[in-house]
Tab-separated table of C-alpha atoms in Angstrom:
chain	number	residue	atom	x	y	z
J	172	MET	CA	0.050	0.133	-0.030
J	173	GLU	CA	2.869	2.466	0.887
J	174	LEU	CA	4.568	1.414	-2.427
J	175	GLU	CA	1.519	2.236	-4.296
J	176	THR	CA	1.070	5.580	-2.449
J	177	GLU	CA	4.703	6.455	-3.175
J	178	ALA	CA	4.170	5.699	-6.779
J	179	LEU	CA	1.154	7.771	-7.022
J	180	LEU	CA	2.954	10.690	-5.290
J	181	GLN	CA	5.921	10.339	-7.644
J	182	GLU	CA	3.460	10.391	-10.753
J	183	ALA	CA	1.691	13.448	-9.157
J	184	ARG	CA	5.029	15.229	-8.624
J	185	GLU	CA	5.928	14.395	-12.253
J	186	SER	CA	2.601	15.653	-13.565
J	187	ILE	CA	3.013	18.849	-11.515
J	188	GLU	CA	6.409	19.498	-13.022
J	189	ALA	CA	5.225	18.604	-16.451
J	190	ALA	CA	2.442	21.277	-15.759
J	191	ARG	CA	4.840	23.572	-14.631
J	192	LEU	CA	7.024	23.343	-17.599
J	193	TYR	CA	4.001	23.518	-19.886
J	194	ARG	CA	2.865	26.621	-18.254
J	195	ARG	CA	6.207	28.188	-18.696
J	196	GLU	CA	6.352	27.111	-22.239
J	197	LEU	CA	2.983	28.504	-22.818
J	198	GLN	CA	3.981	31.722	-21.038
J	199	GLN	CA	7.014	32.054	-23.318
J	200	ARG	CA	4.691	31.472	-26.400
J	201	LEU	CA	2.464	34.204	-25.079
J	202	LYS	CA	5.331	36.632	-24.756
J	203	GLY	CA	6.371	35.739	-28.311
J	204	LEU	CA	3.030	36.215	-29.642
J	205	HIS	CA	2.965	39.716	-27.729
J	206	LEU	CA	6.221	40.610	-29.383
J	207	ALA	CA	4.916	39.597	-32.650
J	208	ARG	CA	1.775	41.524	-32.273
J	209	GLN	CA	3.786	44.572	-31.012
J	210	GLN	CA	6.066	44.202	-34.015
J	211	ILE	CA	3.179	44.262	-36.380
J	212	LYS	CA	1.780	47.188	-34.714
J	213	ASP	CA	4.859	49.228	-34.484
J	214	SER	CA	5.991	48.648	-38.029
J	215	ALA	CA	2.392	49.427	-39.204
J	216	ALA	CA	2.392	52.617	-37.356
J	217	LEU	CA	5.730	53.421	-38.749
J	218	THR	CA	4.760	52.576	-42.248
J	219	ARG	CA	1.831	54.959	-42.162
J	220	ASP	CA	3.952	57.825	-40.984
J	221	VAL	CA	6.336	57.248	-43.819
J	222	LEU	CA	3.575	56.997	-46.302
J	223	GLU	CA	1.781	60.065	-44.952
J	224	GLN	CA	5.085	62.148	-44.816
J	225	HIS	CA	6.000	60.889	-48.329
J	226	PHE	CA	2.861	61.661	-50.090
J	227	ASN	CA	2.626	65.035	-48.301
J	228	ASP	CA	5.996	65.931	-49.626
J	229	LEU	CA	5.012	64.859	-52.913
J	230	LYS	CA	1.773	67.071	-52.768
J	231	GLY	CA	3.821	70.032	-51.655
J	232	THR	CA	6.470	69.475	-54.384
J	233	LEU	CA	3.737	68.989	-57.063
J	234	ARG	CA	1.863	72.182	-55.879
J	235	LYS	CA	5.064	74.033	-55.973
J	236	LEU	CA	5.968	72.878	-59.516
J	237	LEU	CA	2.467	73.435	-60.761
J	238	ASP	CA	2.390	77.008	-59.300
J	239	GLU	CA	5.858	77.657	-60.770
J	240	ARG	CA	4.689	76.565	-64.259
J	241	LEU	CA	1.607	78.537	-64.019
J	242	LEU	CA	3.335	81.709	-63.003
J	243	SER	CA	5.812	81.153	-66.030
J	244	LEU	CA	2.992	80.700	-68.549
J	245	LEU	CA	1.084	83.826	-67.231
J	246	GLN	CA	4.260	85.817	-67.569
J	247	GLU	CA	4.527	84.714	-70.971
J	248	VAL	CA	0.987	85.771	-71.722
J	249	ASP	CA	1.828	89.156	-70.179
J	250	ALA	CA	4.793	89.565	-72.339
J	251	ILE	CA	3.039	88.673	-75.488
J	252	GLU	CA	0.220	90.990	-74.695
J	253	GLU	CA	2.393	93.805	-73.750
J	254	GLU	CA	4.520	93.460	-76.964
J	255	SER	CA	1.348	93.177	-79.125
J	256	ILE	CA	-0.515	96.042	-77.609
J	257	LYS	CA	2.396	98.439	-77.999
J	258	PRO	CA	2.280	99.348	-81.738
J	259	LEU	CA	-1.600	99.523	-81.567
J	260	ASP	CA	-1.288	102.088	-78.653
J	261	GLU	CA	1.132	104.026	-80.664
J	262	CYS	CA	-1.303	103.943	-83.680
J	263	GLN	CA	-4.153	105.011	-81.504
J	264	LYS	CA	-2.137	108.029	-80.286
J	265	LEU	CA	-1.384	108.994	-84.102
J	266	ILE	CA	-5.152	108.669	-84.977
J	267	GLU	CA	-6.336	110.635	-81.999
J	268	HIS	CA	-3.875	113.365	-82.784
J	269	GLY	CA	-5.186	113.201	-86.290
J	270	VAL	CA	-8.734	113.639	-85.114
J	271	GLY	CA	-7.777	116.500	-82.894
J	272	THR	CA	-6.193	118.273	-85.792
J	273	ALA	CA	-9.121	117.654	-88.133
J	274	ASP	CA	-11.390	119.139	-85.440
J	275	GLU	CA	-9.449	122.282	-85.122
J	276	LEU	CA	-9.390	122.511	-88.978
J	277	LEU	CA	-13.263	122.268	-89.215
J	278	ARG	CA	-13.538	124.950	-86.689
J	279	ASP	CA	-11.198	127.371	-88.571
J	280	GLY	CA	-12.793	126.489	-91.822
J	281	GLU	CA	-16.533	127.213	-90.557
J	282	SER	CA	-15.369	130.295	-88.940
J	283	ALA	CA	-13.677	131.623	-92.239
J	284	ILE	CA	-16.776	130.798	-94.346
J	285	HIS	CA	-19.355	132.455	-92.236
J	286	GLY	CA	-19.755	136.214	-93.010
J	287	VAL	CA	-17.408	136.295	-96.023
J	288	THR	CA	-16.604	139.952	-97.205
J	289	GLY	CA	-13.762	141.437	-98.962
J	290	GLU	CA	-11.915	142.345	-95.714
J	291	ASN	CA	-12.076	138.397	-94.711
J	292	ASN	CA	-10.320	137.122	-97.862
J	293	ASN	CA	-7.085	136.977	-95.853
J	294	LYS	CA	-8.736	134.602	-93.232
J	295	LEU	CA	-9.864	132.308	-96.186
J	296	CYS	CA	-6.376	132.324	-97.678
J	297	ASN	CA	-4.684	131.453	-94.327
J	298	PHE	CA	-7.146	128.570	-93.855
J	299	THR	CA	-6.594	127.147	-97.355
J	300	LYS	CA	-2.904	127.172	-96.993
J	301	LYS	CA	-3.235	125.562	-93.577
J	302	ALA	CA	-5.331	122.765	-95.030
J	303	LEU	CA	-2.833	122.131	-97.774
J	304	HIS	CA	-0.111	121.627	-95.143
J	305	ILE	CA	-2.073	119.016	-93.055
J	306	GLN	CA	-2.159	116.342	-95.894
J	307	LEU	CA	-5.812	115.420	-95.612
J	308	ASP	CA	-5.480	112.356	-97.868
J	309	SER	CA	-2.814	110.713	-95.592
J	310	LEU	CA	-4.449	108.001	-93.224
J	311	PRO	CA	-2.403	105.741	-90.718
J	312	GLU	CA	-2.308	102.003	-91.212
J	313	VAL	CA	-4.656	100.073	-89.099
J	314	PRO	CA	-3.688	96.293	-88.736
J	315	SER	CA	-6.380	93.867	-89.722
J	316	LEU	CA	-7.512	91.424	-87.102
J	317	VAL	CA	-6.109	88.444	-88.917
J	318	ASP	CA	-2.670	90.172	-88.496
J	319	VAL	CA	-2.802	90.682	-84.656
J	320	PRO	CA	-2.031	88.057	-82.201
J	321	CYS	CA	-4.860	86.091	-80.693
J	322	LEU	CA	-3.669	84.575	-77.572
J	323	SER	CA	-5.029	80.944	-76.373
J	324	ALA	CA	-3.867	78.372	-74.033
J	325	GLN	CA	-2.564	75.051	-75.449
J	326	LEU	CA	-2.998	72.200	-72.712
J	327	ASP	CA	-2.415	68.606	-73.270
J	328	ASP	CA	-4.704	66.413	-71.240
J	329	SER	CA	-2.316	63.460	-71.717
J	330	LEU	CA	-0.413	64.826	-68.883
J	331	LEU	CA	-3.098	63.888	-66.473
J	332	THR	CA	-3.187	60.469	-67.853
J	333	VAL	CA	0.528	60.027	-67.313
J	334	VAL	CA	0.577	61.461	-63.859
J	335	ARG	CA	-2.461	59.403	-63.072
J	336	SER	CA	-0.839	56.167	-64.087
J	337	GLN	CA	2.377	56.919	-62.247
J	338	ILE	CA	0.554	57.840	-59.064
J	339	VAL	CA	-1.512	54.744	-59.155
J	340	ASN	CA	1.629	52.691	-59.410
J	341	HIS	CA	3.799	54.610	-57.077
J	342	GLY	CA	4.924	53.109	-53.916
J	343	THR	CA	4.360	49.547	-52.402
J	344	VAL	CA	3.784	48.229	-49.033
J	345	ALA	CA	6.086	45.245	-48.057
J	346	SER	CA	5.014	42.958	-45.386
J	347	ARG	CA	8.500	41.338	-44.934
J	348	PRO	CA	11.997	42.960	-45.629
J	349	PRO	CA	14.151	40.850	-48.054
J	350	VAL	CA	17.079	40.934	-45.555
J	351	GLN	CA	17.371	40.262	-41.666
J	352	ILE	CA	20.267	40.421	-39.197
J	353	GLU	CA	21.023	36.910	-38.362
J	354	GLU	CA	23.716	37.336	-35.570
J	355	LEU	CA	25.421	39.907	-33.197
J	356	ILE	CA	28.727	38.868	-31.834
J	357	GLU	CA	30.335	41.026	-29.303
J	358	LYS	CA	34.023	41.902	-29.557
J	359	PRO	CA	36.256	44.128	-27.301
J	360	GLY	CA	35.026	47.759	-28.298
J	361	GLY	CA	32.831	46.445	-31.047
J	362	ILE	CA	30.072	44.267	-32.386
J	363	VAL	CA	29.982	42.044	-35.432
J	364	VAL	CA	26.857	42.220	-37.281
J	365	ARG	CA	25.948	39.444	-39.731
J	366	TRP	CA	22.860	39.432	-41.919
J	367	CYS	CA	21.261	37.212	-44.438
J	368	LYS	CA	18.868	37.279	-47.333
J	369	VAL	CA	15.495	35.732	-46.568
J	370	ASP	CA	13.666	36.470	-49.843
J	371	GLU	CA	14.905	34.056	-52.446
J	372	ASP	CA	13.374	36.187	-55.325
J	373	PHE	CA	15.334	39.220	-54.210
J	374	ILE	CA	18.679	39.804	-55.719
J	375	PRO	CA	20.707	42.125	-53.595
J	376	GLN	CA	23.364	44.614	-55.097
J	377	HIS	CA	24.314	46.478	-51.917
J	378	TYR	CA	23.477	46.266	-48.200
J	379	ARG	CA	23.066	49.260	-45.829
J	380	LEU	CA	23.638	49.029	-42.267
J	381	GLN	CA	22.685	51.538	-39.661
J	382	TYR	CA	23.040	51.705	-35.804
J	383	ARG	CA	22.242	53.885	-32.995
J	384	LYS	CA	22.768	54.073	-29.157
J	385	SER	CA	19.649	53.187	-27.172
J	386	THR	CA	19.679	56.712	-25.918
J	387	ALA	CA	20.016	58.309	-29.394
J	388	GLY	CA	17.456	59.609	-31.485
J	389	HIS	CA	18.542	58.844	-35.215
J	390	PHE	CA	20.193	56.036	-36.853
J	391	GLU	CA	23.536	56.391	-38.643
J	392	ASP	CA	24.849	54.578	-41.711
J	393	VAL	CA	27.934	52.693	-40.558
J	394	TYR	CA	28.380	50.463	-43.599
J	395	VAL	CA	27.333	50.364	-47.482
J	396	GLY	CA	28.652	47.402	-49.435
J	397	SER	CA	28.142	43.882	-50.848
J	398	ASP	CA	29.552	42.129	-47.790
J	399	THR	CA	27.047	40.291	-45.451
J	400	GLU	CA	28.911	41.178	-42.240
J	401	PHE	CA	30.591	44.103	-40.629
J	402	ILE	CA	32.325	44.987	-37.478
J	403	VAL	CA	30.892	48.154	-35.837
J	404	LEU	CA	33.842	49.623	-33.729
J	405	HIS	CA	33.737	52.443	-31.127
J	406	ILE	CA	31.139	50.709	-29.204
J	407	ASP	CA	31.009	51.569	-25.563
J	408	PRO	CA	30.782	48.487	-23.212
J	409	ASN	CA	27.688	47.636	-21.264
J	410	ILE	CA	25.662	50.199	-23.495
J	411	ASP	CA	22.413	48.807	-25.700
J	412	TYR	CA	22.845	49.499	-29.301
J	413	GLN	CA	20.123	49.030	-32.137
J	414	PHE	CA	21.017	47.692	-35.483
J	415	ARG	CA	19.079	47.392	-38.797
J	416	VAL	CA	19.894	46.593	-42.284
J	417	CYS	CA	18.373	46.983	-45.774
J	418	ALA	CA	19.235	46.298	-49.258
J	419	ARG	CA	19.142	47.623	-52.768
J	420	GLY	CA	18.096	45.419	-55.582
J	421	ASP	CA	20.195	44.676	-58.608
J	422	GLY	CA	19.907	47.666	-61.035
J	423	ARG	CA	17.521	49.708	-58.862
J	424	GLN	CA	18.066	52.956	-56.943
J	425	GLU	CA	15.692	52.657	-54.070
J	426	TRP	CA	16.359	50.751	-50.799
J	427	SER	CA	14.346	47.904	-49.508
J	428	PRO	CA	12.331	48.268	-46.116
J	429	TRP	CA	14.412	47.984	-42.926
J	430	SER	CA	15.014	44.727	-41.242
J	431	VAL	CA	13.624	44.200	-37.819
J	432	SER	CA	15.831	46.164	-35.394
J	433	GLN	CA	18.124	43.943	-33.127
J	434	ILE	CA	19.645	45.067	-29.897
J	435	GLY	CA	23.222	44.234	-29.055
J	436	ARG	CA	25.854	45.084	-26.440
J	437	SER	CA	29.394	44.372	-25.777
J	438	THR	CA	30.474	43.440	-22.103
J	439	LEU	CA	34.189	42.987	-23.181
J	440	VAL	CA	36.663	45.698	-22.278
J	441	PRO	CA	37.920	47.687	-25.436
J	442	HIS	CA	41.601	46.830	-26.459
J	443	GLU	CA	43.823	49.874	-25.914
J	444	TRP	CA	47.320	50.666	-26.532
J	445	THR	CA	49.591	51.878	-23.621
J	446	ALA	CA	49.360	55.846	-23.755
J	447	GLY	CA	52.382	58.131	-23.510
J	448	PHE	CA	54.848	55.762	-25.236
J	449	GLU	CA	57.432	57.709	-27.073
J	450	GLY	CA	57.725	56.843	-30.483
J	451	TYR	CA	53.876	55.999	-31.047
J	452	SER	CA	50.843	58.367	-31.394
J	453	LEU	CA	47.442	56.990	-30.407
J	454	SER	CA	43.883	57.784	-31.562
J	455	SER	CA	41.350	59.188	-29.166
J	456	ARG	CA	40.147	55.799	-28.277
J	457	ARG	CA	43.548	54.540	-28.152
J	458	ASN	CA	42.923	51.476	-30.397
J	459	ILE	CA	44.905	52.822	-33.324
J	460	ALA	CA	48.726	53.268	-33.078
J	461	LEU	CA	50.866	55.203	-35.369
J	462	ARG	CA	54.677	54.770	-35.401
J	463	ASN	CA	55.795	58.511	-35.621
J	464	ASP	CA	59.171	60.005	-36.728
J	465	SER	CA	60.548	59.937	-33.154
J	466	GLN	CA	63.960	58.292	-32.778
J	467	ALA	CA	62.878	56.525	-29.663
J	468	GLY	CA	61.395	52.930	-30.499
J	469	GLY	CA	60.738	49.497	-28.744
J	470	VAL	CA	57.570	47.579	-28.221
J	471	LEU	CA	54.288	49.256	-27.771
J	472	TYR	CA	52.198	46.961	-25.445
J	473	SER	CA	48.492	46.871	-24.725
J	474	LYS	CA	47.349	48.867	-21.712
J	475	ALA	CA	46.118	45.605	-19.948
J	476	PRO	CA	46.116	41.837	-20.619
J	477	THR	CA	42.633	42.196	-22.334
J	478	TYR	CA	43.054	39.102	-24.638
J	479	TYR	CA	41.699	35.832	-23.650
J	480	CYS	CA	41.655	32.318	-24.722
J	481	GLY	CA	38.663	31.564	-27.020
J	482	GLN	CA	38.503	35.100	-28.482
J	483	THR	CA	39.755	36.370	-31.834
J	484	LEU	CA	42.105	39.312	-31.846
J	485	THR	CA	42.509	41.305	-34.998
J	486	PHE	CA	45.148	43.598	-36.234
J	487	ARG	CA	44.451	45.663	-39.212
J	488	ILE	CA	47.319	47.420	-40.867
J	489	GLU	CA	45.953	50.880	-41.882
J	490	THR	CA	49.191	52.219	-43.513
J	491	VAL	CA	52.573	50.899	-44.210
J	492	GLY	CA	56.122	52.170	-43.807
J	493	GLN	CA	59.623	50.937	-44.569
J	494	THR	CA	60.136	47.310	-43.211
J	495	ASP	CA	62.821	46.130	-40.890
J	496	LYS	CA	63.382	42.418	-39.863
J	497	LYS	CA	62.491	43.174	-36.344
J	498	ASP	CA	59.096	44.642	-37.073
J	499	SER	CA	56.331	42.475	-35.696
J	500	ILE	CA	52.935	42.275	-34.067
J	501	GLY	CA	51.560	39.654	-31.840
J	502	ILE	CA	50.709	38.471	-28.321
J	503	CYS	CA	52.855	38.104	-25.199
J	504	VAL	CA	52.540	36.743	-21.678
J	505	GLU	CA	53.942	39.856	-20.020
J	506	GLN	CA	55.348	43.364	-20.766
J	507	ARG	CA	59.032	43.579	-21.146
J	508	ASN	CA	60.414	47.140	-21.474
J	509	GLY	CA	63.810	47.490	-23.189
J	510	TRP	CA	63.128	45.179	-25.907
J	511	ASP	CA	63.036	46.266	-29.550
J	512	SER	CA	60.867	43.418	-30.882
J	513	LEU	CA	58.323	40.620	-29.952
J	514	GLN	CA	60.523	38.044	-31.411
J	515	ARG	CA	61.399	36.630	-28.039
J	516	ASP	CA	60.398	33.947	-25.528
J	517	LYS	CA	56.819	33.904	-24.036
J	518	ALA	CA	55.517	35.585	-27.211
J	519	VAL	CA	54.092	34.699	-30.520
J	520	CYS	CA	54.335	37.238	-33.445
J	521	VAL	CA	54.314	37.917	-37.037
J	522	SER	CA	56.833	40.044	-38.977
J	523	THR	CA	55.903	42.425	-41.604
J	524	ASN	CA	57.363	40.231	-44.129
J	525	GLY	CA	54.901	37.312	-43.013
J	526	ALA	CA	57.401	35.236	-40.992
J	527	VAL	CA	55.884	33.558	-37.763
J	528	PHE	CA	57.964	33.497	-34.546
J	529	VAL	CA	57.183	31.322	-31.480
J	530	ASN	CA	59.127	32.080	-28.403
J	531	GLY	CA	61.643	33.881	-30.518
J	532	LYS	CA	62.091	30.959	-32.964
J	533	GLU	CA	61.146	31.381	-36.754
J	534	MET	CA	58.793	28.775	-38.085
J	535	THR	CA	58.953	27.255	-41.677
J	536	ASN	CA	55.462	28.250	-42.409
J	537	GLN	CA	54.940	31.795	-43.480
J	538	LEU	CA	51.968	34.188	-44.011
J	539	PRO	CA	51.789	36.997	-46.726
J	540	ALA	CA	53.588	40.050	-46.194
J	541	PHE	CA	51.812	43.010	-44.737
J	542	THR	CA	50.143	45.518	-46.961
J	543	SER	CA	47.782	48.433	-46.484
J	544	GLY	CA	44.511	46.977	-45.192
J	545	SER	CA	45.942	43.603	-44.304
J	546	ALA	CA	44.251	42.042	-41.400
J	547	VAL	CA	45.903	39.563	-39.143
J	548	THR	CA	43.967	37.534	-36.667
J	549	PHE	CA	45.078	35.535	-33.609
J	550	ASP	CA	42.891	32.861	-32.267
J	551	MET	CA	43.991	30.670	-29.192
J	552	GLU	CA	42.507	27.785	-27.222
J	553	ALA	CA	43.808	25.785	-24.384
J	554	VAL	CA	45.031	22.008	-25.370
J	555	THR	CA	46.406	20.796	-22.207
J	556	ILE	CA	46.948	21.926	-18.800
J	557	GLY	CA	49.332	19.983	-16.410
J	558	PRO	CA	52.808	18.274	-17.056
J	559	SER	CA	53.656	17.588	-20.557
J	560	ASN	CA	55.233	14.375	-21.936
J	561	ASN	CA	57.228	16.254	-24.661
J	562	ASN	CA	60.820	17.522	-24.553
J	563	GLU	CA	59.856	21.191	-24.608
J	564	GLY	CA	59.615	21.368	-20.663
J	565	GLY	CA	56.359	23.256	-20.761
J	566	ASN	CA	53.168	22.381	-18.668
J	567	PHE	CA	50.664	24.714	-20.521
J	568	LYS	CA	49.861	24.291	-24.131
J	569	LEU	CA	47.871	26.562	-26.455
J	570	ARG	CA	46.541	25.759	-29.925
J	571	VAL	CA	47.315	29.101	-31.878
J	572	THR	CA	45.945	29.970	-35.328
J	573	ILE	CA	47.082	33.027	-36.940
J	574	SER	CA	45.486	34.004	-40.361
J	575	SER	CA	46.221	36.607	-42.958
J	576	ASN	CA	44.848	37.247	-46.565
J	577	ASN	CA	43.099	33.895	-46.638
J	578	ARG	CA	46.155	31.885	-45.353
J	579	GLU	CA	46.606	30.489	-41.895
J	580	VAL	CA	49.326	28.909	-39.622
J	581	VAL	CA	48.332	26.539	-36.868
J	582	PHE	CA	50.851	25.643	-34.085
J	583	ASP	CA	51.055	24.734	-30.339
J	584	TRP	CA	52.609	27.328	-28.063
J	585	VAL	CA	53.984	25.676	-24.968
J	586	LEU	CA	54.442	27.874	-21.844
J	587	ASP	CA	55.875	26.862	-18.490
J	588	GLN	CA	52.889	28.407	-16.431
J	589	CYS	CA	49.202	28.557	-16.772
J	590	CYS	CA	48.203	31.871	-18.144
J	591	GLY	CA	44.590	33.153	-18.561
J	592	SER	CA	45.147	36.580	-20.261
J	593	PHE	CA	47.587	38.163	-22.558
J	594	TYR	CA	49.046	41.327	-23.638
J	595	PHE	CA	49.420	42.234	-27.282
J	596	GLY	CA	51.988	44.445	-28.802
J	597	CYS	CA	53.723	45.938	-31.945
J	598	SER	CA	57.172	47.070	-32.898
J	599	PHE	CA	58.069	49.113	-35.942
J	600	SER	CA	61.418	50.776	-36.590
J	601	CYS	CA	60.499	53.082	-39.303
J	602	PRO	CA	57.608	55.925	-39.215
J	603	GLY	CA	54.535	55.516	-41.142
J	604	TRP	CA	53.128	52.255	-39.879
J	605	LYS	CA	49.554	52.630	-38.456
J	606	VAL	CA	47.724	49.452	-36.841
J	607	LEU	CA	44.183	49.162	-35.612
J	608	VAL	CA	43.504	46.584	-32.962
J	609	PHE	CA	40.071	45.104	-32.076
């Protein structure tokens, strides 16, 4: 009886646990539904705002263009009217002057005729002479109606047909963007953003990535190109950033709708070079080091041991200078002042000609020489911890992969003590070398 009760209790406990898990799963699904519903509502509201703003702008622009065209045509009518009326006004003045002269002559003639006597012959003679000088048979030319302009407006109704067809087909509403952000990977001082195409019928030509701080009001362009991933640098640690991406189809000018915004942050401390080291000038964020023309030299180290196993450390050569066989970039266990190169023990590095050094010894495998834009990446993972059976005398082994220009070198780095974090460094003898670390 007790066994049966215990079995029932156990079955009840399992049912309760199953119900708890079932409820938790349902709650997660409800949360997912809420987020999906909110995404639809937010994107619909944003789309309405965009459409209203766009068409209001179009109406304002069209109204302005129509008003400007109307004003131009009215000014053309005014100019033709003024130019055509001017000779008619001059002719009218000439005729009115002739009418006035004829009226005056009529008055003089009638006065001379009335009361004609011998004494008034002089008056008649003067009137006759005056009439002869006026040239009563000369009349001004008046243009015929067929010879003067008759203005009219020539309006082509086909414009309305063209505009109507363009407006009817202008704009579309997409329910799904053709690209979406696939992954956000935190880096020291940066975030790698990867995206993918989700519409098989869409042929992308370029992608456009934007980001903003959670406290900022506007997104900023950070990348435009054909790649499907980009590392966004200058990221402040422990701050949320929003990312979104869109695409431009092959042969088209307009961009697609934005992807769903994704929020990412980096909790990793940014990599920084040591400030105040003579011979090197640093950027404001101290992630870019420039070898200046100072005579002082040596190895420039990181501010702290911020590189850990399992991470990827990248050096990007921004500009190059003259080479020296001691020039190198790499990783080391500790800072050692007074050295002019990383080609020493407890360090792995790559020289500017592509030679790889492990604990000061050059390997047979080699990477391509550095050029402007070259990226050199270091990846490390722990292989064994404890006494080693090899003859190298170490008890801590790391598997190191160094890559550059689609080539890589893989080797085991043996140290005599366990090490969890590492410094990075660079050494250049000649000015002009600039290297970015992330």
